[in-house]
């Protein structure tokens, strides 16, 4: 740890007479570029950090300054707290923005940043620690009457007692890592004879991922929706919600398509859930931005799931429908400024959808793909936004999360947004690595998504159909094109009239797979 006594509190804001002027972004790629954009608009200088693998990355080029912090492996660079803080101090920063992932919800990092005289752009270390544990946060919510999924803590209990508790809750049950997230340390158990082995497996995975083997069990809600509320709380006791995001389209418990508003919520239910979300933050003494996540069942019941103490990947759809720059709002709150609005001032306009563009193979169980981006063509148009950490020539490395970019669309209504997103995905060309674009088009064109009937197990239950959907469509279009060509040739119209129908544009973008073949994305 750096010498906090030596550094003192040189960057501590006294009142409002010293605002943040220089920020180190303790992250990389897309979210780093996103934060840089808001900082530039606010006249704030930015310092990027980078590993060996990211020496030529877009976020490094976009920042005012850049600091090399280590080898490509994350634990030797982006996850090394002392290196990150040292880079912030030595580059003369006032504050650190953690982005999402990496150290963003690490309360120890949060505390070290503050101890070294820097402002942490996020909640207090105490609130982060409280919300970071599913067991402690769950206990707090129960104490304050906030609905949670029925469940029990099982740490240090005998196997017979755990089995008894599981029978009491009722199968299926869900085993969850107390310190985890992203689906790690999570197992669904449908029968009693699977229980103990599943717990042992979840404990091992949790220890490997989070350094803790504490797990708990709760009732598994079949086919729920995942609905979250964006919260903003200043340091003066003011709390608002900025409405909900529907995040039910997930693979391996990780969201890939999000939208707002949710098709499941009525006006009254939205207000009720929003007030509960605000209460969650109030009882946790939470400030800055955060997201309160709920499970929503088929009967209209909702249950507190967790609080994400950071900016969310899907925050742009909230920005598009409210007109509020959430990163700027984070910085303003860190500057000890009061919220510039009250709950009644906030409203949503239109509908927004976000698709996460991953370097992965949607047709092969989402296996990560790596390589050089040989060509990038981004979609453009009114209501189309592309938050990216890549450019032509960028490397999609094996060392980090495979997210490349986020495609966001905004329109007057949901169906217009859905069609706009499909068109935008088709015009998003990324050559050199496999991407999830093709698979997301299949999701958006599914009957379930069209009707708004989405749920967290949608992909798991429909994977084979979704995987083959675009391939089948390509084959049918190819046959139709061949038939049309032969018909035109017989009529002495050798040139195919693409102005009437262009199947290649309809199929969207393409990638070169080998010297002799091409494959639709």
Short mmCIF file of C-alpha atoms in Angstrom, two decimals:
data_model
loop_
_atom_site.label_atom_id
_atom_site.label_comp_id
_atom_site.label_asym_id
_atom_site.label_seq_id
_atom_site.Cartn_x
_atom_site.Cartn_y
_atom_site.Cartn_z
CA UNK A 1 0.00 0.00 0.00
CA UNK A 2 1.15 3.54 -0.72
CA UNK A 3 2.19 5.80 2.12
CA UNK A 4 -1.08 7.55 2.98
CA UNK A 5 0.59 9.61 5.71
CA UNK A 6 3.04 11.02 3.17
CA UNK A 7 0.31 11.75 0.68
CA UNK A 8 -1.98 13.23 3.28
CA UNK A 9 -5.22 14.66 1.99
CA UNK A 10 -3.94 16.94 -0.71
CA UNK A 11 -6.84 16.06 -2.98
CA UNK A 12 -9.62 16.19 -0.44
CA UNK A 13 -12.42 18.53 -1.44
CA UNK A 14 -13.15 21.17 1.17
CA UNK A 15 -16.68 22.35 0.53
CA UNK A 16 -16.97 22.96 -3.22
CA UNK A 17 -13.92 25.18 -3.72
CA UNK A 18 -11.84 22.37 -5.22
CA UNK A 19 -13.50 20.22 -7.81
CA UNK A 20 -12.11 17.19 -9.59
CA UNK A 21 -9.77 18.27 -12.37
CA UNK A 22 -7.91 15.07 -13.28
CA UNK A 23 -9.22 11.49 -13.18
CA UNK A 24 -7.43 8.17 -13.48
CA UNK A 25 -9.66 5.54 -15.07
CA UNK A 26 -8.98 2.21 -13.39
CA UNK A 27 -10.29 0.23 -16.35
CA UNK A 28 -9.88 -0.38 -20.06
CA UNK A 29 -11.56 -0.62 -23.45
CA UNK A 30 -15.19 0.43 -23.94
CA UNK A 31 -16.02 1.73 -20.47
CA UNK A 32 -12.72 3.64 -20.24
CA UNK A 33 -13.52 5.34 -23.56
CA UNK A 34 -17.03 6.11 -22.30
CA UNK A 35 -15.73 7.77 -19.12
CA UNK A 36 -13.15 9.74 -21.10
CA UNK A 37 -15.93 11.17 -23.26
CA UNK A 38 -17.82 12.62 -20.29
CA UNK A 39 -14.66 13.89 -18.63
CA UNK A 40 -13.64 15.77 -21.79
CA UNK A 41 -17.08 17.39 -21.94
CA UNK A 42 -16.59 18.53 -18.32
CA UNK A 43 -13.10 19.89 -18.94
CA UNK A 44 -11.52 17.17 -16.79
CA UNK A 45 -8.17 15.66 -17.77
CA UNK A 46 -7.98 11.87 -17.98
CA UNK A 47 -5.26 9.32 -17.30
CA UNK A 48 -5.61 5.87 -18.85
CA UNK A 49 -3.83 2.81 -17.53
CA UNK A 50 -2.74 -0.06 -19.73
CA UNK A 51 -1.12 -3.47 -19.65
CA UNK A 52 1.31 -4.91 -22.18
CA UNK A 53 -1.63 -6.28 -24.19
CA UNK A 54 -3.29 -2.85 -24.34
CA UNK A 55 -0.31 -0.71 -25.35
CA UNK A 56 -2.06 0.34 -28.57
CA UNK A 57 -5.64 0.19 -27.29
CA UNK A 58 -8.21 2.84 -28.16
CA UNK A 59 -8.70 3.98 -24.56
CA UNK A 60 -4.96 4.69 -24.31
CA UNK A 61 -5.07 6.84 -27.44
CA UNK A 62 -8.22 8.64 -26.29
CA UNK A 63 -6.99 9.77 -22.85
CA UNK A 64 -4.90 12.88 -22.21
CA UNK A 65 -2.22 10.80 -20.48
CA UNK A 66 -1.47 7.09 -20.09
CA UNK A 67 0.40 5.01 -17.51
CA UNK A 68 1.75 1.51 -18.10
CA UNK A 69 0.98 -0.67 -15.08
CA UNK A 70 2.18 -4.17 -15.87
CA UNK A 71 1.93 -7.42 -17.74
CA UNK A 72 -1.06 -8.56 -19.78
CA UNK A 73 -2.47 -10.85 -17.09
CA UNK A 74 -5.10 -8.86 -15.21
CA UNK A 75 -3.85 -9.73 -11.73
CA UNK A 76 -0.46 -8.25 -12.67
CA UNK A 77 -1.95 -5.03 -14.03
CA UNK A 78 -5.60 -3.96 -13.80
CA UNK A 79 -6.22 -5.94 -10.59
CA UNK A 80 -3.04 -4.77 -8.83
CA UNK A 81 -4.39 -2.16 -6.42
CA UNK A 82 -1.05 -0.65 -5.45
CA UNK A 83 0.05 -0.21 -9.08
CA UNK A 84 -3.23 1.46 -10.01
CA UNK A 85 -3.16 3.84 -7.04
CA UNK A 86 0.52 4.63 -7.56
CA UNK A 87 -0.25 5.57 -11.17
CA UNK A 88 -3.03 7.91 -9.97
CA UNK A 89 -0.81 9.59 -7.39
CA UNK A 90 2.27 9.95 -9.58
CA UNK A 91 0.24 11.40 -12.46
CA UNK A 92 -1.28 14.05 -10.18
CA UNK A 93 -4.88 12.87 -10.26
CA UNK A 94 -7.60 14.09 -7.92
CA UNK A 95 -9.84 11.06 -8.33
CA UNK A 96 -10.20 7.49 -9.55
CA UNK A 97 -13.13 6.22 -11.61
CA UNK A 98 -13.32 2.40 -11.43
CA UNK A 99 -15.75 1.79 -14.32
CA UNK A 100 -17.26 -1.70 -14.09
CA UNK A 101 -15.56 -5.06 -13.54
CA UNK A 102 -11.97 -5.38 -12.28
CA UNK A 103 -11.72 -3.43 -8.98
CA UNK A 104 -14.96 -1.48 -9.33
CA UNK A 105 -16.75 -3.23 -6.44
CA UNK A 106 -13.71 -4.04 -4.34
CA UNK A 107 -14.24 -2.26 -1.02
CA UNK A 108 -10.58 -2.69 -0.08
CA UNK A 109 -9.52 -0.84 -3.24
CA UNK A 110 -12.13 1.83 -2.54
CA UNK A 111 -10.74 2.30 0.96
CA UNK A 112 -7.11 2.43 -0.22
CA UNK A 113 -7.93 5.05 -2.83
CA UNK A 114 -9.45 7.29 -0.17
CA UNK A 115 -6.63 6.64 2.31
CA UNK A 116 -4.20 7.94 -0.27
CA UNK A 117 -5.94 11.29 -0.54
CA UNK A 118 -7.84 10.49 -3.72
CA UNK A 119 -11.56 10.72 -4.41
CA UNK A 120 -13.22 7.43 -5.29
CA UNK A 121 -16.00 8.09 -7.81
CA UNK A 122 -18.54 5.74 -6.32
CA UNK A 123 -20.18 4.85 -2.99
CA UNK A 124 -18.41 4.68 0.36
CA UNK A 125 -16.23 1.68 1.09
CA UNK A 126 -18.58 0.76 3.95
CA UNK A 127 -21.68 0.67 1.74
CA UNK A 128 -19.78 -1.22 -0.94
CA UNK A 129 -18.64 -3.84 1.56
CA UNK A 130 -22.15 -4.23 2.91
CA UNK A 131 -23.76 -4.59 -0.52
CA UNK A 132 -20.92 -6.78 -1.81
CA UNK A 133 -21.94 -9.64 0.46
CA UNK A 134 -25.18 -11.30 -0.56
CA UNK A 135 -25.60 -12.62 2.97
CA UNK A 136 -25.16 -9.30 4.81
CA UNK A 137 -27.23 -7.36 2.27
CA UNK A 138 -29.95 -10.00 2.36
CA UNK A 139 -30.10 -9.83 6.16
CA UNK A 140 -30.37 -6.04 6.04
CA UNK A 141 -33.22 -6.16 3.53
CA UNK A 142 -35.17 -8.69 5.61
CA UNK A 143 -34.75 -6.49 8.68
CA UNK A 144 -36.31 -3.55 6.83
CA UNK A 145 -39.20 -5.45 5.26
CA UNK A 146 -37.86 -5.50 1.71
CA UNK A 147 -39.03 -8.64 -0.16
CA UNK A 148 -36.34 -11.25 -0.83
CA UNK A 149 -36.48 -14.72 -2.35
CA UNK A 150 -37.04 -17.31 0.43
CA UNK A 151 -33.69 -18.80 1.40
CA UNK A 152 -31.22 -19.74 4.14
CA UNK A 153 -27.56 -19.38 5.06
CA UNK A 154 -25.84 -22.75 5.27
CA UNK A 155 -22.29 -21.88 6.29
CA UNK A 156 -20.96 -24.39 8.88
CA UNK A 157 -24.21 -26.40 8.90
CA UNK A 158 -24.20 -30.19 8.80
CA UNK A 159 -25.29 -31.93 5.62
CA UNK A 160 -28.45 -33.30 7.23
CA UNK A 161 -29.50 -29.81 8.35
CA UNK A 162 -28.82 -28.34 4.90
CA UNK A 163 -30.96 -31.05 3.32
CA UNK A 164 -33.70 -30.30 5.83
CA UNK A 165 -33.62 -26.59 5.01
CA UNK A 166 -33.71 -27.34 1.27
CA UNK A 167 -36.80 -29.51 1.76
CA UNK A 168 -38.38 -26.68 3.76
CA UNK A 169 -37.73 -24.12 0.99
CA UNK A 170 -38.84 -26.57 -1.70
CA UNK A 171 -37.14 -27.70 -4.90
CA UNK A 172 -35.86 -26.45 -7.23
CA UNK A 173 -33.39 -24.42 -5.21
CA UNK A 174 -30.51 -22.17 -6.20
CA UNK A 175 -27.06 -22.30 -4.60
CA UNK A 176 -25.31 -18.92 -4.73
CA UNK A 177 -21.86 -17.65 -3.78
CA UNK A 178 -22.22 -15.07 -1.01
CA UNK A 179 -19.40 -12.91 -2.37
CA UNK A 180 -19.97 -13.58 -6.06
CA UNK A 181 -21.64 -12.43 -9.22
CA UNK A 182 -21.77 -13.11 -12.95
CA UNK A 183 -23.12 -16.62 -12.43
CA UNK A 184 -19.98 -17.98 -10.75
CA UNK A 185 -20.55 -20.18 -7.72
CA UNK A 186 -24.16 -20.65 -8.79
CA UNK A 187 -25.96 -23.98 -9.23
CA UNK A 188 -29.60 -24.96 -9.80
CA UNK A 189 -30.61 -28.11 -7.89
CA UNK A 190 -33.84 -29.90 -8.79
CA UNK A 191 -33.57 -33.02 -6.63
CA UNK A 192 -32.29 -33.80 -3.13
CA UNK A 193 -29.74 -36.35 -4.34
CA UNK A 194 -27.94 -33.56 -6.28
CA UNK A 195 -27.77 -31.13 -3.36
CA UNK A 196 -24.50 -31.86 -1.54
CA UNK A 197 -22.38 -32.40 -4.64
CA UNK A 198 -23.73 -29.16 -6.12
CA UNK A 199 -22.88 -27.25 -2.93
CA UNK A 200 -19.33 -28.63 -2.96
CA UNK A 201 -18.93 -27.67 -6.62
CA UNK A 202 -20.29 -24.16 -5.99
CA UNK A 203 -17.94 -23.73 -3.02
CA UNK A 204 -14.89 -24.67 -5.11
CA UNK A 205 -15.82 -22.30 -7.91
CA UNK A 206 -16.58 -19.49 -5.47
CA UNK A 207 -13.24 -19.91 -3.70
CA UNK A 208 -11.41 -19.84 -7.02
CA UNK A 209 -13.27 -16.77 -8.30
CA UNK A 210 -13.76 -14.70 -5.15
CA UNK A 211 -11.48 -16.09 -2.46
CA UNK A 212 -14.45 -17.18 -0.35
CA UNK A 213 -16.31 -20.49 -0.29
CA UNK A 214 -19.37 -19.15 1.55
CA UNK A 215 -22.60 -20.03 -0.24
CA UNK A 216 -26.29 -19.92 0.61
CA UNK A 217 -29.44 -21.52 -0.77
CA UNK A 218 -32.67 -19.90 -1.89
CA UNK A 219 -35.83 -20.83 -3.73
CA UNK A 220 -35.21 -21.00 -7.49
CA UNK A 221 -37.76 -18.84 -9.27
CA UNK A 222 -38.66 -20.53 -12.55
CA UNK A 223 -38.44 -18.36 -15.66
CA UNK A 224 -38.34 -15.00 -13.89
CA UNK A 225 -37.65 -11.66 -15.47
CA UNK A 226 -34.60 -9.67 -14.41
CA UNK A 227 -35.55 -6.04 -13.77
CA UNK A 228 -33.22 -3.46 -12.26
CA UNK A 229 -33.63 0.14 -11.17
CA UNK A 230 -31.01 2.83 -11.68
CA UNK A 231 -30.47 4.78 -8.47
CA UNK A 232 -28.74 8.11 -7.85
CA UNK A 233 -28.06 9.33 -4.31
CA UNK A 234 -26.05 12.39 -3.33
CA UNK A 235 -24.19 13.09 -0.09
CA UNK A 236 -26.98 15.34 1.18
CA UNK A 237 -29.66 12.68 1.69
CA UNK A 238 -31.39 13.00 -1.68
CA UNK A 239 -32.26 9.78 -3.54
CA UNK A 240 -34.02 9.26 -6.87
CA UNK A 241 -34.52 6.40 -9.26
CA UNK A 242 -34.09 6.84 -13.00
CA UNK A 243 -36.53 4.07 -13.89
CA UNK A 244 -35.98 0.45 -14.74
CA UNK A 245 -34.06 -1.66 -17.23
CA UNK A 246 -35.22 -5.08 -18.39
CA UNK A 247 -32.22 -7.43 -18.53
CA UNK A 248 -33.82 -10.84 -19.02
CA UNK A 249 -31.98 -11.89 -22.18
CA UNK A 250 -28.95 -13.59 -20.65
CA UNK A 251 -26.47 -16.33 -21.40
CA UNK A 252 -24.70 -18.05 -18.50
CA UNK A 253 -26.34 -15.57 -16.09
CA UNK A 254 -24.78 -12.63 -17.95
CA UNK A 255 -26.92 -10.07 -19.76
CA UNK A 256 -26.49 -9.56 -23.50
CA UNK A 257 -29.60 -7.54 -24.49
CA UNK A 258 -31.25 -4.89 -22.32
CA UNK A 259 -34.14 -2.50 -22.83
CA UNK A 260 -36.12 0.24 -21.12
CA UNK A 261 -38.91 0.57 -20.24
CA UNK A 262 -39.85 -3.00 -19.34
CA UNK A 263 -42.92 -4.48 -21.01
CA UNK A 264 -43.82 -6.18 -17.72
CA UNK A 265 -44.41 -3.11 -15.56
CA UNK A 266 -47.52 -1.03 -15.17
CA UNK A 267 -47.26 2.59 -14.03
CA UNK A 268 -48.26 1.65 -10.47
CA UNK A 269 -45.86 -1.29 -10.28
CA UNK A 270 -43.03 0.85 -11.65
CA UNK A 271 -43.62 3.44 -8.93
CA UNK A 272 -43.81 0.75 -6.25
CA UNK A 273 -40.59 -0.97 -7.31
CA UNK A 274 -38.84 2.37 -7.71
CA UNK A 275 -39.72 3.36 -4.16
CA UNK A 276 -38.47 0.01 -2.84
CA UNK A 277 -35.21 0.49 -4.76
CA UNK A 278 -34.77 3.91 -3.16
CA UNK A 279 -35.42 2.40 0.27
CA UNK A 280 -32.73 -0.23 -0.35
CA UNK A 281 -30.17 2.53 -0.87
CA UNK A 282 -31.45 4.50 2.09
CA UNK A 283 -31.10 1.65 4.60
CA UNK A 284 -27.62 0.86 3.21
CA UNK A 285 -26.54 4.51 3.58
CA UNK A 286 -25.64 4.40 -0.10
CA UNK A 287 -24.57 7.37 -2.22
CA UNK A 288 -23.49 7.96 -5.83
CA UNK A 289 -24.89 5.78 -8.62
CA UNK A 290 -25.98 2.19 -8.09
CA UNK A 291 -28.34 -0.39 -9.47
CA UNK A 292 -30.89 -2.32 -7.43
CA UNK A 293 -31.66 -5.64 -9.10
CA UNK A 294 -34.90 -7.59 -8.71
CA UNK A 295 -36.31 -10.93 -9.80
CA UNK A 296 -39.85 -10.59 -11.15
CA UNK A 297 -42.02 -13.72 -11.24
CA UNK A 298 -44.97 -14.71 -13.41
CA UNK A 299 -47.45 -13.62 -10.74
CA UNK A 300 -46.17 -10.04 -10.60
CA UNK A 301 -44.17 -10.51 -7.39
CA UNK A 302 -40.70 -8.97 -7.17
CA UNK A 303 -37.77 -9.87 -4.93
CA UNK A 304 -34.60 -8.00 -4.04
CA UNK A 305 -31.58 -9.66 -5.66
CA UNK A 306 -28.55 -7.42 -5.10
CA UNK A 307 -27.08 -3.95 -5.46
CA UNK A 308 -24.40 -3.28 -8.06
CA UNK A 309 -22.27 -0.54 -6.51
CA UNK A 310 -20.94 0.91 -9.77
CA UNK A 311 -21.92 2.14 -13.22
CA UNK A 312 -23.64 -0.66 -15.15
CA UNK A 313 -22.72 -1.93 -18.60
CA UNK A 314 -26.27 -1.15 -19.71
CA UNK A 315 -26.40 2.44 -18.39
CA UNK A 316 -26.64 4.00 -21.91
CA UNK A 317 -30.29 3.01 -22.40
CA UNK A 318 -31.17 4.98 -19.27
CA UNK A 319 -29.20 7.94 -20.64
CA UNK A 320 -31.02 7.74 -23.97
CA UNK A 321 -34.51 7.75 -22.44
CA UNK A 322 -33.85 10.32 -19.69
CA UNK A 323 -31.31 12.60 -21.39
CA UNK A 324 -29.01 12.43 -18.35
CA UNK A 325 -25.26 11.77 -18.59
CA UNK A 326 -24.81 9.23 -15.80
CA UNK A 327 -21.01 9.39 -15.74
CA UNK A 328 -21.17 13.17 -15.34
CA UNK A 329 -23.71 12.64 -12.57
CA UNK A 330 -21.30 10.26 -10.81
CA UNK A 331 -18.55 12.87 -10.92
CA UNK A 332 -20.86 15.65 -9.73
CA UNK A 333 -21.91 13.55 -6.73
CA UNK A 334 -18.27 12.77 -5.97
CA UNK A 335 -17.71 16.53 -6.07
CA UNK A 336 -20.24 16.75 -3.21
CA UNK A 337 -22.80 18.51 -5.38
CA UNK A 338 -26.50 17.90 -4.68
CA UNK A 339 -28.67 16.14 -7.25
CA UNK A 340 -29.89 18.67 -9.81
CA UNK A 341 -33.39 17.20 -9.89
CA UNK A 342 -36.09 15.60 -7.75
CA UNK A 343 -38.07 12.44 -8.50
CA UNK A 344 -41.01 14.35 -10.00
CA UNK A 345 -38.66 16.10 -12.46
CA UNK A 346 -37.64 12.83 -14.09
CA UNK A 347 -39.40 11.20 -17.02
CA UNK A 348 -38.65 8.72 -19.77
CA UNK A 349 -39.07 9.42 -23.47
CA UNK A 350 -39.42 6.64 -26.02
CA UNK A 351 -37.83 3.20 -25.88
CA UNK A 352 -34.16 2.14 -25.92
CA UNK A 353 -32.44 -1.20 -26.51
CA UNK A 354 -28.80 -2.17 -26.00
CA UNK A 355 -26.95 -5.14 -27.48
CA UNK A 356 -23.55 -6.10 -26.12
CA UNK A 357 -21.17 -6.96 -28.95
CA UNK A 358 -18.91 -9.78 -27.75
CA UNK A 359 -15.96 -11.46 -29.43
CA UNK A 360 -17.53 -14.89 -29.12
CA UNK A 361 -19.20 -17.53 -31.25
CA UNK A 362 -22.95 -17.48 -30.70
CA UNK A 363 -23.31 -20.64 -32.77
CA UNK A 364 -20.82 -22.58 -30.63
CA UNK A 365 -21.91 -22.15 -27.01
CA UNK A 366 -20.52 -18.58 -26.93
CA UNK A 367 -16.89 -19.64 -26.95
CA UNK A 368 -14.61 -16.57 -26.77
CA UNK A 369 -12.85 -15.50 -29.95
CA UNK A 370 -9.58 -13.62 -30.15
CA UNK A 371 -7.52 -11.98 -32.87
CA UNK A 372 -6.99 -8.70 -34.65
CA UNK A 373 -9.92 -6.57 -35.81
CA UNK A 374 -9.22 -6.49 -39.54
CA UNK A 375 -12.10 -4.17 -40.31
CA UNK A 376 -14.67 -2.26 -38.25
CA UNK A 377 -17.72 -0.60 -39.79
CA UNK A 378 -20.02 0.92 -37.20
CA UNK A 379 -23.73 1.63 -37.71
CA UNK A 380 -24.83 5.24 -37.94
CA UNK A 381 -28.13 7.09 -38.04
CA UNK A 382 -30.58 9.01 -35.92
CA UNK A 383 -31.10 7.32 -32.58
CA UNK A 384 -28.12 4.98 -33.06
CA UNK A 385 -25.21 5.05 -30.60
CA UNK A 386 -22.06 2.91 -30.60
CA UNK A 387 -20.00 2.79 -27.39
CA UNK A 388 -16.80 1.04 -28.41
CA UNK A 389 -13.34 0.18 -27.19
CA UNK A 390 -12.10 -1.00 -30.58
CA UNK A 391 -11.07 0.29 -33.97
CA UNK A 392 -9.68 -1.32 -37.11
CA UNK A 393 -6.37 -2.86 -36.04
CA UNK A 394 -7.37 -3.39 -32.40
CA UNK A 395 -6.65 -6.70 -30.69
CA UNK A 396 -9.37 -8.80 -29.09
CA UNK A 397 -7.18 -10.45 -26.48
CA UNK A 398 -7.56 -13.65 -24.48
CA UNK A 399 -6.78 -11.87 -21.22
CA UNK A 400 -9.98 -9.94 -20.53
CA UNK A 401 -13.75 -10.03 -20.87
CA UNK A 402 -14.60 -10.43 -24.57
CA UNK A 403 -16.93 -7.41 -24.81
CA UNK A 404 -15.95 -5.23 -27.78
CA UNK A 405 -18.67 -2.62 -27.91
CA UNK A 406 -22.26 -1.76 -27.08
CA UNK A 407 -24.84 -0.89 -29.72
CA UNK A 408 -27.67 1.28 -28.44
CA UNK A 409 -30.76 2.47 -30.28
CA UNK A 410 -33.50 4.89 -29.22
CA UNK A 411 -36.90 5.30 -30.90
CA UNK A 412 -40.42 6.52 -30.17
CA UNK A 413 -41.76 3.07 -29.31
CA UNK A 414 -40.53 -0.48 -28.69
CA UNK A 415 -41.28 -1.95 -32.11
CA UNK A 416 -39.52 0.93 -33.85
CA UNK A 417 -36.54 0.43 -31.55
CA UNK A 418 -36.50 -3.33 -32.23
CA UNK A 419 -36.49 -2.85 -36.00
CA UNK A 420 -33.87 -0.10 -35.75
CA UNK A 421 -31.64 -2.39 -33.68
CA UNK A 422 -31.91 -5.23 -36.19
CA UNK A 423 -30.97 -2.89 -39.04
CA UNK A 424 -28.07 -1.47 -37.01
CA UNK A 425 -26.75 -4.92 -36.13
CA UNK A 426 -26.81 -5.92 -39.78
CA UNK A 427 -24.71 -2.90 -40.71
CA UNK A 428 -22.17 -3.47 -37.91
CA UNK A 429 -19.24 -5.15 -39.67
CA UNK A 430 -16.46 -6.63 -37.55
CA UNK A 431 -13.97 -8.76 -39.45
CA UNK A 432 -11.18 -10.81 -37.91
CA UNK A 433 -12.99 -12.37 -34.95
CA UNK A 434 -16.28 -14.14 -34.46
CA UNK A 435 -18.98 -12.04 -32.80
CA UNK A 436 -22.37 -12.47 -31.17
CA UNK A 437 -24.10 -10.18 -33.71
CA UNK A 438 -25.78 -12.98 -35.66
CA UNK A 439 -27.16 -14.59 -32.51
CA UNK A 440 -28.60 -11.32 -31.20
CA UNK A 441 -30.43 -10.70 -34.47
CA UNK A 442 -32.05 -14.11 -33.99
CA UNK A 443 -33.11 -13.13 -30.45
CA UNK A 444 -34.60 -9.83 -31.62
CA UNK A 445 -36.49 -11.54 -34.45
CA UNK A 446 -37.94 -14.22 -32.16
CA UNK A 447 -41.66 -14.26 -31.41
CA UNK A 448 -40.94 -14.05 -27.68
CA UNK A 449 -38.94 -10.85 -27.98
CA UNK A 450 -41.43 -9.32 -30.41
CA UNK A 451 -44.20 -9.83 -27.86
CA UNK A 452 -42.07 -8.72 -24.90
CA UNK A 453 -42.36 -12.15 -23.29
CA UNK A 454 -38.75 -12.47 -22.15
CA UNK A 455 -37.28 -14.33 -19.18
CA UNK A 456 -33.84 -15.23 -17.86
CA UNK A 457 -33.85 -18.80 -19.19
CA UNK A 458 -34.95 -17.72 -22.67
CA UNK A 459 -31.59 -18.44 -24.34
CA UNK A 460 -30.99 -21.68 -22.45
CA UNK A 461 -34.40 -23.04 -23.47
CA UNK A 462 -34.26 -21.81 -27.08
CA UNK A 463 -30.56 -22.03 -27.90
CA UNK A 464 -30.73 -24.60 -30.70
CA UNK A 465 -33.58 -22.79 -32.42
CA UNK A 466 -31.85 -19.41 -32.11
CA UNK A 467 -28.50 -20.81 -33.21
CA UNK A 468 -29.92 -22.27 -36.41
CA UNK A 469 -32.43 -19.52 -37.18
CA UNK A 470 -30.17 -17.19 -39.17
CA UNK A 471 -28.39 -20.08 -40.89
CA UNK A 472 -31.71 -21.43 -42.12
CA UNK A 473 -32.72 -17.97 -43.28
CA UNK A 474 -29.44 -17.60 -45.17
CA UNK A 475 -29.99 -20.93 -46.93
CA UNK A 476 -33.56 -20.02 -47.93
CA UNK A 477 -32.46 -16.63 -49.21
CA UNK A 478 -29.62 -18.21 -51.16
CA UNK A 479 -31.99 -20.67 -52.83
CA UNK A 480 -34.46 -17.89 -53.59
CA UNK A 481 -31.69 -15.82 -55.14
CA UNK A 482 -30.53 -18.74 -57.29
CA UNK A 483 -34.08 -19.41 -58.47
CA UNK A 484 -34.62 -15.74 -59.25
CA UNK A 485 -31.31 -15.57 -61.13
CA UNK A 486 -32.22 -18.60 -63.27
CA UNK A 487 -35.65 -17.14 -63.98
CA UNK A 488 -34.13 -13.81 -64.99
CA UNK A 489 -31.51 -15.54 -67.12
CA UNK A 490 -34.20 -17.41 -69.03
CA UNK A 491 -35.89 -14.09 -69.67
CA UNK A 492 -32.55 -12.70 -70.98
CA UNK A 493 -32.16 -10.55 -67.86
CA UNK A 494 -28.67 -11.69 -66.97
CA UNK A 495 -28.08 -8.85 -64.47
CA UNK A 496 -29.84 -9.48 -61.17
CA UNK A 497 -31.98 -6.51 -60.06
CA UNK A 498 -30.74 -5.80 -56.53
CA UNK A 499 -32.90 -2.70 -56.27
CA UNK A 500 -35.89 -4.98 -55.79
CA UNK A 501 -34.34 -7.41 -53.31
CA UNK A 502 -30.80 -7.69 -52.00
CA UNK A 503 -30.43 -10.82 -49.83
CA UNK A 504 -26.86 -9.97 -48.90
CA UNK A 505 -27.94 -6.69 -47.32
CA UNK A 506 -30.89 -8.42 -45.70
CA UNK A 507 -28.55 -10.92 -44.13
CA UNK A 508 -26.41 -8.14 -42.70
CA UNK A 509 -22.66 -8.25 -42.38
CA UNK A 510 -20.19 -11.00 -43.30
CA UNK A 511 -16.84 -12.25 -42.14
CA UNK A 512 -14.12 -14.05 -44.09
CA UNK A 513 -13.64 -17.54 -42.65
CA UNK A 514 -11.05 -18.91 -45.04
CA UNK A 515 -9.54 -18.28 -48.43
CA UNK A 516 -12.55 -19.77 -50.15
CA UNK A 517 -15.64 -19.10 -48.07
CA UNK A 518 -17.57 -16.37 -46.29
CA UNK A 519 -19.95 -16.67 -43.38
CA UNK A 520 -22.87 -14.48 -42.36
CA UNK A 521 -22.61 -12.69 -39.06
#
